[in-house]
Amino acid sequence: VIPGFNADDMEIERMADYLSKLRIRDVELLPYHPMGENKYTALGMEVPMYDVPDDAQMKHFRSFFTEAAKASYHSKTEPSLP
């Protein structure tokens, strides 16, 4: 989960809905980690500046997957691919 890239409610909700339609039950959301930033420097590239999501943000984003999974579980329709 990268703030400013894919860490907004609409994007996370779209991911959760898509994966629930595929009946994927286990999803692990990982917050952005700046560990690889030195590779950009080594390659002479500009280092992208992203914030690290805090625990409250990650809990909020996980709730979209929990709700989508509940809705999918109660749905009797077959999964469909887009």
PDB file of N, CA and C in Angstrom, residues 1-80:
ATOM      1  N   VAL A   1       0.858  -1.164   0.000  1.00  0.00           N
ATOM      2  CA  VAL A   1       0.000   0.000   0.000  1.00  0.00           C
ATOM      3  C   VAL A   1       0.905   1.228   0.000  1.00  0.00           C
ATOM      4  N   ILE A   2       0.772   2.026  -1.059  1.00  0.00           N
ATOM      5  CA  ILE A   2       1.651   3.179  -1.228  1.00  0.00           C
ATOM      6  C   ILE A   2       0.817   4.459  -1.286  1.00  0.00           C
ATOM      7  N   PRO A   3       0.885   5.296  -0.217  1.00  0.00           N
ATOM      8  CA  PRO A   3       0.172   6.567  -0.245  1.00  0.00           C
ATOM      9  C   PRO A   3       0.597   7.399  -1.456  1.00  0.00           C
ATOM     10  N   GLY A   4      -0.380   7.975  -2.113  1.00  0.00           N
ATOM     11  CA  GLY A   4      -0.118   8.770  -3.301  1.00  0.00           C
ATOM     12  C   GLY A   4      -0.056   7.941  -4.568  1.00  0.00           C
ATOM     13  N   PHE A   5      -0.122   6.617  -4.436  1.00  0.00           N
ATOM     14  CA  PHE A   5      -0.095   5.738  -5.600  1.00  0.00           C
ATOM     15  C   PHE A   5      -1.334   4.853  -5.639  1.00  0.00           C
ATOM     16  N   ASN A   6      -1.540   4.055  -4.597  1.00  0.00           N
ATOM     17  CA  ASN A   6      -2.728   3.197  -4.579  1.00  0.00           C
ATOM     18  C   ASN A   6      -3.430   3.183  -3.231  1.00  0.00           C
ATOM     19  N   ALA A   7      -3.040   4.051  -2.338  1.00  0.00           N
ATOM     20  CA  ALA A   7      -3.613   4.058  -0.992  1.00  0.00           C
ATOM     21  C   ALA A   7      -4.710   5.102  -0.846  1.00  0.00           C
ATOM     22  N   ASP A   8      -5.784   4.896  -1.576  1.00  0.00           N
ATOM     23  CA  ASP A   8      -6.965   5.725  -1.362  1.00  0.00           C
ATOM     24  C   ASP A   8      -8.177   4.800  -1.342  1.00  0.00           C
ATOM     25  N   ASP A   9      -9.238   5.264  -0.725  1.00  0.00           N
ATOM     26  CA  ASP A   9     -10.411   4.414  -0.521  1.00  0.00           C
ATOM     27  C   ASP A   9     -10.940   3.810  -1.815  1.00  0.00           C
ATOM     28  N   MET A  10     -11.026   4.604  -2.867  1.00  0.00           N
ATOM     29  CA  MET A  10     -11.591   4.110  -4.115  1.00  0.00           C
ATOM     30  C   MET A  10     -10.741   2.979  -4.713  1.00  0.00           C
ATOM     31  N   GLU A  11      -9.440   3.150  -4.718  1.00  0.00           N
ATOM     32  CA  GLU A  11      -8.548   2.133  -5.290  1.00  0.00           C
ATOM     33  C   GLU A  11      -8.571   0.849  -4.461  1.00  0.00           C
ATOM     34  N   ILE A  12      -8.512   0.989  -3.156  1.00  0.00           N
ATOM     35  CA  ILE A  12      -8.526  -0.180  -2.278  1.00  0.00           C
ATOM     36  C   ILE A  12      -9.864  -0.911  -2.390  1.00  0.00           C
ATOM     37  N   GLU A  13     -10.944  -0.170  -2.453  1.00  0.00           N
ATOM     38  CA  GLU A  13     -12.264  -0.789  -2.593  1.00  0.00           C
ATOM     39  C   GLU A  13     -12.373  -1.547  -3.918  1.00  0.00           C
ATOM     40  N   ARG A  14     -11.836  -0.981  -4.984  1.00  0.00           N
ATOM     41  CA  ARG A  14     -11.848  -1.666  -6.279  1.00  0.00           C
ATOM     42  C   ARG A  14     -11.063  -2.972  -6.218  1.00  0.00           C
ATOM     43  N   MET A  15      -9.905  -2.950  -5.565  1.00  0.00           N
ATOM     44  CA  MET A  15      -9.117  -4.173  -5.418  1.00  0.00           C
ATOM     45  C   MET A  15      -9.881  -5.217  -4.608  1.00  0.00           C
ATOM     46  N   ALA A  16     -10.485  -4.788  -3.516  1.00  0.00           N
ATOM     47  CA  ALA A  16     -11.223  -5.712  -2.649  1.00  0.00           C
ATOM     48  C   ALA A  16     -12.400  -6.327  -3.392  1.00  0.00           C
ATOM     49  N   ASP A  17     -13.144  -5.519  -4.122  1.00  0.00           N
ATOM     50  CA  ASP A  17     -14.296  -6.031  -4.884  1.00  0.00           C
ATOM     51  C   ASP A  17     -13.847  -7.017  -5.957  1.00  0.00           C
ATOM     52  N   TYR A  18     -12.792  -6.689  -6.674  1.00  0.00           N
ATOM     53  CA  TYR A  18     -12.295  -7.559  -7.732  1.00  0.00           C
ATOM     54  C   TYR A  18     -11.857  -8.913  -7.166  1.00  0.00           C
ATOM     55  N   LEU A  19     -11.067  -8.883  -6.108  1.00  0.00           N
ATOM     56  CA  LEU A  19     -10.583 -10.130  -5.529  1.00  0.00           C
ATOM     57  C   LEU A  19     -11.700 -10.953  -4.910  1.00  0.00           C
ATOM     58  N   SER A  20     -12.707 -10.286  -4.353  1.00  0.00           N
ATOM     59  CA  SER A  20     -13.821 -11.035  -3.764  1.00  0.00           C
ATOM     60  C   SER A  20     -14.636 -11.735  -4.850  1.00  0.00           C
ATOM     61  N   LYS A  21     -14.738 -11.132  -6.017  1.00  0.00           N
ATOM     62  CA  LYS A  21     -15.451 -11.773  -7.126  1.00  0.00           C
ATOM     63  C   LYS A  21     -14.730 -13.027  -7.594  1.00  0.00           C
ATOM     64  N   LEU A  22     -13.432 -13.070  -7.396  1.00  0.00           N
ATOM     65  CA  LEU A  22     -12.646 -14.250  -7.749  1.00  0.00           C
ATOM     66  C   LEU A  22     -12.623 -15.267  -6.604  1.00  0.00           C
ATOM     67  N   ARG A  23     -13.321 -14.936  -5.529  1.00  0.00           N
ATOM     68  CA  ARG A  23     -13.410 -15.782  -4.336  1.00  0.00           C
ATOM     69  C   ARG A  23     -12.053 -15.967  -3.645  1.00  0.00           C
ATOM     70  N   ILE A  24     -11.202 -14.972  -3.767  1.00  0.00           N
ATOM     71  CA  ILE A  24      -9.918 -15.003  -3.072  1.00  0.00           C
ATOM     72  C   ILE A  24     -10.188 -14.586  -1.633  1.00  0.00           C
ATOM     73  N   ARG A  25      -9.836 -15.446  -0.717  1.00  0.00           N
ATOM     74  CA  ARG A  25     -10.174 -15.232   0.691  1.00  0.00           C
ATOM     75  C   ARG A  25      -9.044 -14.613   1.506  1.00  0.00           C
ATOM     76  N   ASP A  26      -7.816 -14.911   1.167  1.00  0.00           N
ATOM     77  CA  ASP A  26      -6.688 -14.430   1.960  1.00  0.00           C
ATOM     78  C   ASP A  26      -5.921 -13.370   1.198  1.00  0.00           C
ATOM     79  N   VAL A  27      -5.892 -12.185   1.767  1.00  0.00           N
ATOM     80  CA  VAL A  27      -5.158 -11.065   1.183  1.00  0.00           C
ATOM     81  C   VAL A  27      -4.347 -10.430   2.299  1.00  0.00           C
ATOM     82  N   GLU A  28      -3.083 -10.219   2.030  1.00  0.00           N
ATOM     83  CA  GLU A  28      -2.243  -9.545   3.006  1.00  0.00           C
ATOM     84  C   GLU A  28      -1.818  -8.204   2.430  1.00  0.00           C
ATOM     85  N   LEU A  29      -2.256  -7.147   3.067  1.00  0.00           N
ATOM     86  CA  LEU A  29      -1.867  -5.806   2.636  1.00  0.00           C
ATOM     87  C   LEU A  29      -0.563  -5.440   3.326  1.00  0.00           C
ATOM     88  N   LEU A  30       0.399  -5.057   2.531  1.00  0.00           N
ATOM     89  CA  LEU A  30       1.696  -4.661   3.071  1.00  0.00           C
ATOM     90  C   LEU A  30       1.896  -3.165   2.863  1.00  0.00           C
ATOM     91  N   PRO A  31       2.278  -2.452   3.910  1.00  0.00           N
ATOM     92  CA  PRO A  31       2.526  -1.019   3.747  1.00  0.00           C
ATOM     93  C   PRO A  31       3.829  -0.789   2.981  1.00  0.00           C
ATOM     94  N   TYR A  32       3.877   0.341   2.310  1.00  0.00           N
ATOM     95  CA  TYR A  32       5.111   0.729   1.619  1.00  0.00           C
ATOM     96  C   TYR A  32       6.274   0.679   2.595  1.00  0.00           C
ATOM     97  N   HIS A  33       7.406   0.203   2.112  1.00  0.00           N
ATOM     98  CA  HIS A  33       8.613   0.151   2.933  1.00  0.00           C
ATOM     99  C   HIS A  33       9.752   0.787   2.135  1.00  0.00           C
ATOM    100  N   PRO A  34      10.443   1.737   2.719  1.00  0.00           N
ATOM    101  CA  PRO A  34      11.487   2.463   1.977  1.00  0.00           C
ATOM    102  C   PRO A  34      12.814   1.720   1.844  1.00  0.00           C
ATOM    103  N   MET A  35      12.853   0.440   2.170  1.00  0.00           N
ATOM    104  CA  MET A  35      14.103  -0.308   2.186  1.00  0.00           C
ATOM    105  C   MET A  35      14.843  -0.268   0.843  1.00  0.00           C
ATOM    106  N   GLY A  36      14.147  -0.257  -0.274  1.00  0.00           N
ATOM    107  CA  GLY A  36      14.797  -0.308  -1.574  1.00  0.00           C
ATOM    108  C   GLY A  36      15.216   1.037  -2.145  1.00  0.00           C
ATOM    109  N   GLU A  37      15.055   2.102  -1.372  1.00  0.00           N
ATOM    110  CA  GLU A  37      15.366   3.436  -1.902  1.00  0.00           C
ATOM    111  C   GLU A  37      16.824   3.580  -2.324  1.00  0.00           C
ATOM    112  N   ASN A  38      17.728   2.872  -1.668  1.00  0.00           N
ATOM    113  CA  ASN A  38      19.145   2.999  -2.022  1.00  0.00           C
ATOM    114  C   ASN A  38      19.429   2.468  -3.425  1.00  0.00           C
ATOM    115  N   LYS A  39      18.577   1.591  -3.925  1.00  0.00           N
ATOM    116  CA  LYS A  39      18.761   1.073  -5.284  1.00  0.00           C
ATOM    117  C   LYS A  39      18.550   2.181  -6.318  1.00  0.00           C
ATOM    118  N   TYR A  40      17.584   3.062  -6.066  1.00  0.00           N
ATOM    119  CA  TYR A  40      17.375   4.198  -6.965  1.00  0.00           C
ATOM    120  C   TYR A  40      18.629   5.058  -7.024  1.00  0.00           C
ATOM    121  N   THR A  41      19.200   5.337  -5.858  1.00  0.00           N
ATOM    122  CA  THR A  41      20.401   6.162  -5.791  1.00  0.00           C
ATOM    123  C   THR A  41      21.557   5.485  -6.533  1.00  0.00           C
ATOM    124  N   ALA A  42      21.707   4.185  -6.337  1.00  0.00           N
ATOM    125  CA  ALA A  42      22.788   3.445  -6.995  1.00  0.00           C
ATOM    126  C   ALA A  42      22.645   3.471  -8.511  1.00  0.00           C
ATOM    127  N   LEU A  43      21.412   3.544  -8.996  1.00  0.00           N
ATOM    128  CA  LEU A  43      21.164   3.591 -10.440  1.00  0.00           C
ATOM    129  C   LEU A  43      21.129   5.020 -10.981  1.00  0.00           C
ATOM    130  N   GLY A  44      21.362   5.995 -10.091  1.00  0.00           N
ATOM    131  CA  GLY A  44      21.357   7.386 -10.506  1.00  0.00           C
ATOM    132  C   GLY A  44      19.962   7.914 -10.790  1.00  0.00           C
ATOM    133  N   MET A  45      18.963   7.271 -10.213  1.00  0.00           N
ATOM    134  CA  MET A  45      17.569   7.673 -10.427  1.00  0.00           C
ATOM    135  C   MET A  45      17.066   8.487  -9.241  1.00  0.00           C
ATOM    136  N   GLU A  46      16.078   9.309  -9.501  1.00  0.00           N
ATOM    137  CA  GLU A  46      15.453  10.078  -8.435  1.00  0.00           C
ATOM    138  C   GLU A  46      14.659   9.128  -7.532  1.00  0.00           C
ATOM    139  N   VAL A  47      14.837   9.307  -6.235  1.00  0.00           N
ATOM    140  CA  VAL A  47      14.143   8.454  -5.264  1.00  0.00           C
ATOM    141  C   VAL A  47      12.713   8.971  -5.082  1.00  0.00           C
ATOM    142  N   PRO A  48      11.701   8.118  -5.337  1.00  0.00           N
ATOM    143  CA  PRO A  48      10.325   8.564  -5.120  1.00  0.00           C
ATOM    144  C   PRO A  48      10.075   8.758  -3.626  1.00  0.00           C
ATOM    145  N   MET A  49       9.377   9.777  -3.295  1.00  0.00           N
ATOM    146  CA  MET A  49       9.110  10.082  -1.889  1.00  0.00           C
ATOM    147  C   MET A  49       7.675   9.686  -1.550  1.00  0.00           C
ATOM    148  N   TYR A  50       7.531   8.613  -0.818  1.00  0.00           N
ATOM    149  CA  TYR A  50       6.228   8.132  -0.373  1.00  0.00           C
ATOM    150  C   TYR A  50       6.211   8.101   1.143  1.00  0.00           C
ATOM    151  N   ASP A  51       5.047   8.341   1.702  1.00  0.00           N
ATOM    152  CA  ASP A  51       4.873   8.186   3.137  1.00  0.00           C
ATOM    153  C   ASP A  51       4.630   6.724   3.447  1.00  0.00           C
ATOM    154  N   VAL A  52       4.975   6.310   4.640  1.00  0.00           N
ATOM    155  CA  VAL A  52       4.681   4.962   5.093  1.00  0.00           C
ATOM    156  C   VAL A  52       3.311   5.010   5.767  1.00  0.00           C
ATOM    157  N   PRO A  53       2.354   4.174   5.311  1.00  0.00           N
ATOM    158  CA  PRO A  53       1.027   4.190   5.930  1.00  0.00           C
ATOM    159  C   PRO A  53       1.118   3.794   7.407  1.00  0.00           C
ATOM    160  N   ASP A  54       0.351   4.478   8.240  1.00  0.00           N
ATOM    161  CA  ASP A  54       0.368   4.127   9.659  1.00  0.00           C
ATOM    162  C   ASP A  54      -0.625   2.995   9.935  1.00  0.00           C
ATOM    163  N   ASP A  55      -0.619   2.499  11.158  1.00  0.00           N
ATOM    164  CA  ASP A  55      -1.462   1.356  11.524  1.00  0.00           C
ATOM    165  C   ASP A  55      -2.942   1.648  11.328  1.00  0.00           C
ATOM    166  N   ALA A  56      -3.366   2.867  11.631  1.00  0.00           N
ATOM    167  CA  ALA A  56      -4.781   3.216  11.477  1.00  0.00           C
ATOM    168  C   ALA A  56      -5.198   3.178  10.007  1.00  0.00           C
ATOM    169  N   GLN A  57      -4.348   3.661   9.130  1.00  0.00           N
ATOM    170  CA  GLN A  57      -4.647   3.619   7.693  1.00  0.00           C
ATOM    171  C   GLN A  57      -4.739   2.175   7.208  1.00  0.00           C
ATOM    172  N   MET A  58      -3.798   1.346   7.634  1.00  0.00           N
ATOM    173  CA  MET A  58      -3.803  -0.053   7.200  1.00  0.00           C
ATOM    174  C   MET A  58      -5.038  -0.783   7.718  1.00  0.00           C
ATOM    175  N   LYS A  59      -5.437  -0.508   8.945  1.00  0.00           N
ATOM    176  CA  LYS A  59      -6.652  -1.120   9.495  1.00  0.00           C
ATOM    177  C   LYS A  59      -7.870  -0.681   8.686  1.00  0.00           C
ATOM    178  N   HIS A  60      -7.917   0.592   8.343  1.00  0.00           N
ATOM    179  CA  HIS A  60      -9.018   1.127   7.528  1.00  0.00           C
ATOM    180  C   HIS A  60      -9.070   0.419   6.174  1.00  0.00           C
ATOM    181  N   PHE A  61      -7.926   0.253   5.517  1.00  0.00           N
ATOM    182  CA  PHE A  61      -7.893  -0.403   4.210  1.00  0.00           C
ATOM    183  C   PHE A  61      -8.255  -1.885   4.308  1.00  0.00           C
ATOM    184  N   ARG A  62      -7.813  -2.546   5.385  1.00  0.00           N
ATOM    185  CA  ARG A  62      -8.174  -3.956   5.570  1.00  0.00           C
ATOM    186  C   ARG A  62      -9.681  -4.131   5.697  1.00  0.00           C
ATOM    187  N   SER A  63     -10.358  -3.130   6.263  1.00  0.00           N
ATOM    188  CA  SER A  63     -11.808  -3.237   6.443  1.00  0.00           C
ATOM    189  C   SER A  63     -12.535  -3.382   5.107  1.00  0.00           C
ATOM    190  N   PHE A  64     -12.003  -2.824   4.031  1.00  0.00           N
ATOM    191  CA  PHE A  64     -12.623  -2.976   2.714  1.00  0.00           C
ATOM    192  C   PHE A  64     -12.600  -4.435   2.280  1.00  0.00           C
ATOM    193  N   PHE A  65     -11.496  -5.114   2.549  1.00  0.00           N
ATOM    194  CA  PHE A  65     -11.380  -6.523   2.173  1.00  0.00           C
ATOM    195  C   PHE A  65     -12.275  -7.391   3.040  1.00  0.00           C
ATOM    196  N   THR A  66     -12.381  -7.062   4.311  1.00  0.00           N
ATOM    197  CA  THR A  66     -13.257  -7.809   5.218  1.00  0.00           C
ATOM    198  C   THR A  66     -14.704  -7.698   4.770  1.00  0.00           C
ATOM    199  N   GLU A  67     -15.135  -6.505   4.459  1.00  0.00           N
ATOM    200  CA  GLU A  67     -16.515  -6.293   4.025  1.00  0.00           C
ATOM    201  C   GLU A  67     -16.784  -6.947   2.673  1.00  0.00           C
ATOM    202  N   ALA A  68     -15.859  -6.853   1.760  1.00  0.00           N
ATOM    203  CA  ALA A  68     -16.039  -7.475   0.446  1.00  0.00           C
ATOM    204  C   ALA A  68     -16.103  -8.993   0.582  1.00  0.00           C
ATOM    205  N   ALA A  69     -15.294  -9.557   1.463  1.00  0.00           N
ATOM    206  CA  ALA A  69     -15.308 -11.006   1.677  1.00  0.00           C
ATOM    207  C   ALA A  69     -16.638 -11.443   2.275  1.00  0.00           C
ATOM    208  N   LYS A  70     -17.158 -10.661   3.215  1.00  0.00           N
ATOM    209  CA  LYS A  70     -18.458 -10.988   3.812  1.00  0.00           C
ATOM    210  C   LYS A  70     -19.553 -10.958   2.748  1.00  0.00           C
ATOM    211  N   ALA A  71     -19.539  -9.930   1.925  1.00  0.00           N
ATOM    212  CA  ALA A  71     -20.550  -9.813   0.871  1.00  0.00           C
ATOM    213  C   ALA A  71     -20.430 -10.965  -0.115  1.00  0.00           C
ATOM    214  N   SER A  72     -19.221 -11.339  -0.450  1.00  0.00           N
ATOM    215  CA  SER A  72     -18.992 -12.434  -1.390  1.00  0.00           C
ATOM    216  C   SER A  72     -19.438 -13.763  -0.793  1.00  0.00           C
ATOM    217  N   TYR A  73     -19.198 -13.946   0.479  1.00  0.00           N
ATOM    218  CA  TYR A  73     -19.567 -15.185   1.155  1.00  0.00           C
ATOM    219  C   TYR A  73     -21.080 -15.375   1.149  1.00  0.00           C
ATOM    220  N   HIS A  74     -21.802 -14.282   1.313  1.00  0.00           N
ATOM    221  CA  HIS A  74     -23.265 -14.351   1.358  1.00  0.00           C
ATOM    222  C   HIS A  74     -23.892 -14.375  -0.028  1.00  0.00           C
ATOM    223  N   SER A  75     -23.094 -14.112  -1.049  1.00  0.00           N
ATOM    224  CA  SER A  75     -23.591 -14.126  -2.424  1.00  0.00           C
ATOM    225  C   SER A  75     -23.649 -15.558  -2.925  1.00  0.00           C
ATOM    226  N   LYS A  76     -24.700 -15.877  -3.663  1.00  0.00           N
ATOM    227  CA  LYS A  76     -24.860 -17.225  -4.200  1.00  0.00           C
ATOM    228  C   LYS A  76     -24.466 -17.313  -5.672  1.00  0.00           C
ATOM    229  N   THR A  77     -23.966 -16.222  -6.234  1.00  0.00           N
ATOM    230  CA  THR A  77     -23.632 -16.224  -7.664  1.00  0.00           C
ATOM    231  C   THR A  77     -22.232 -16.773  -7.864  1.00  0.00           C
ATOM    232  N   GLU A  78     -21.992 -17.273  -9.044  1.00  0.00           N
ATOM    233  CA  GLU A  78     -20.683 -17.787  -9.416  1.00  0.00           C
ATOM    234  C   GLU A  78     -19.741 -16.620  -9.691  1.00  0.00           C
ATOM    235  N   PRO A  79     -18.447 -16.792  -9.438  1.00  0.00           N
ATOM    236  CA  PRO A  79     -17.500 -15.725  -9.752  1.00  0.00           C
ATOM    237  C   PRO A  79     -17.456 -15.445 -11.245  1.00  0.00           C
ATOM    238  N   SER A  80     -17.231 -14.207 -11.580  1.00  0.00           N
ATOM    239  CA  SER A  80     -17.119 -13.851 -12.998  1.00  0.00           C
ATOM    240  C   SER A  80     -15.883 -12.991 -13.190  1.00  0.00           C
TER     241      SER A  80
END
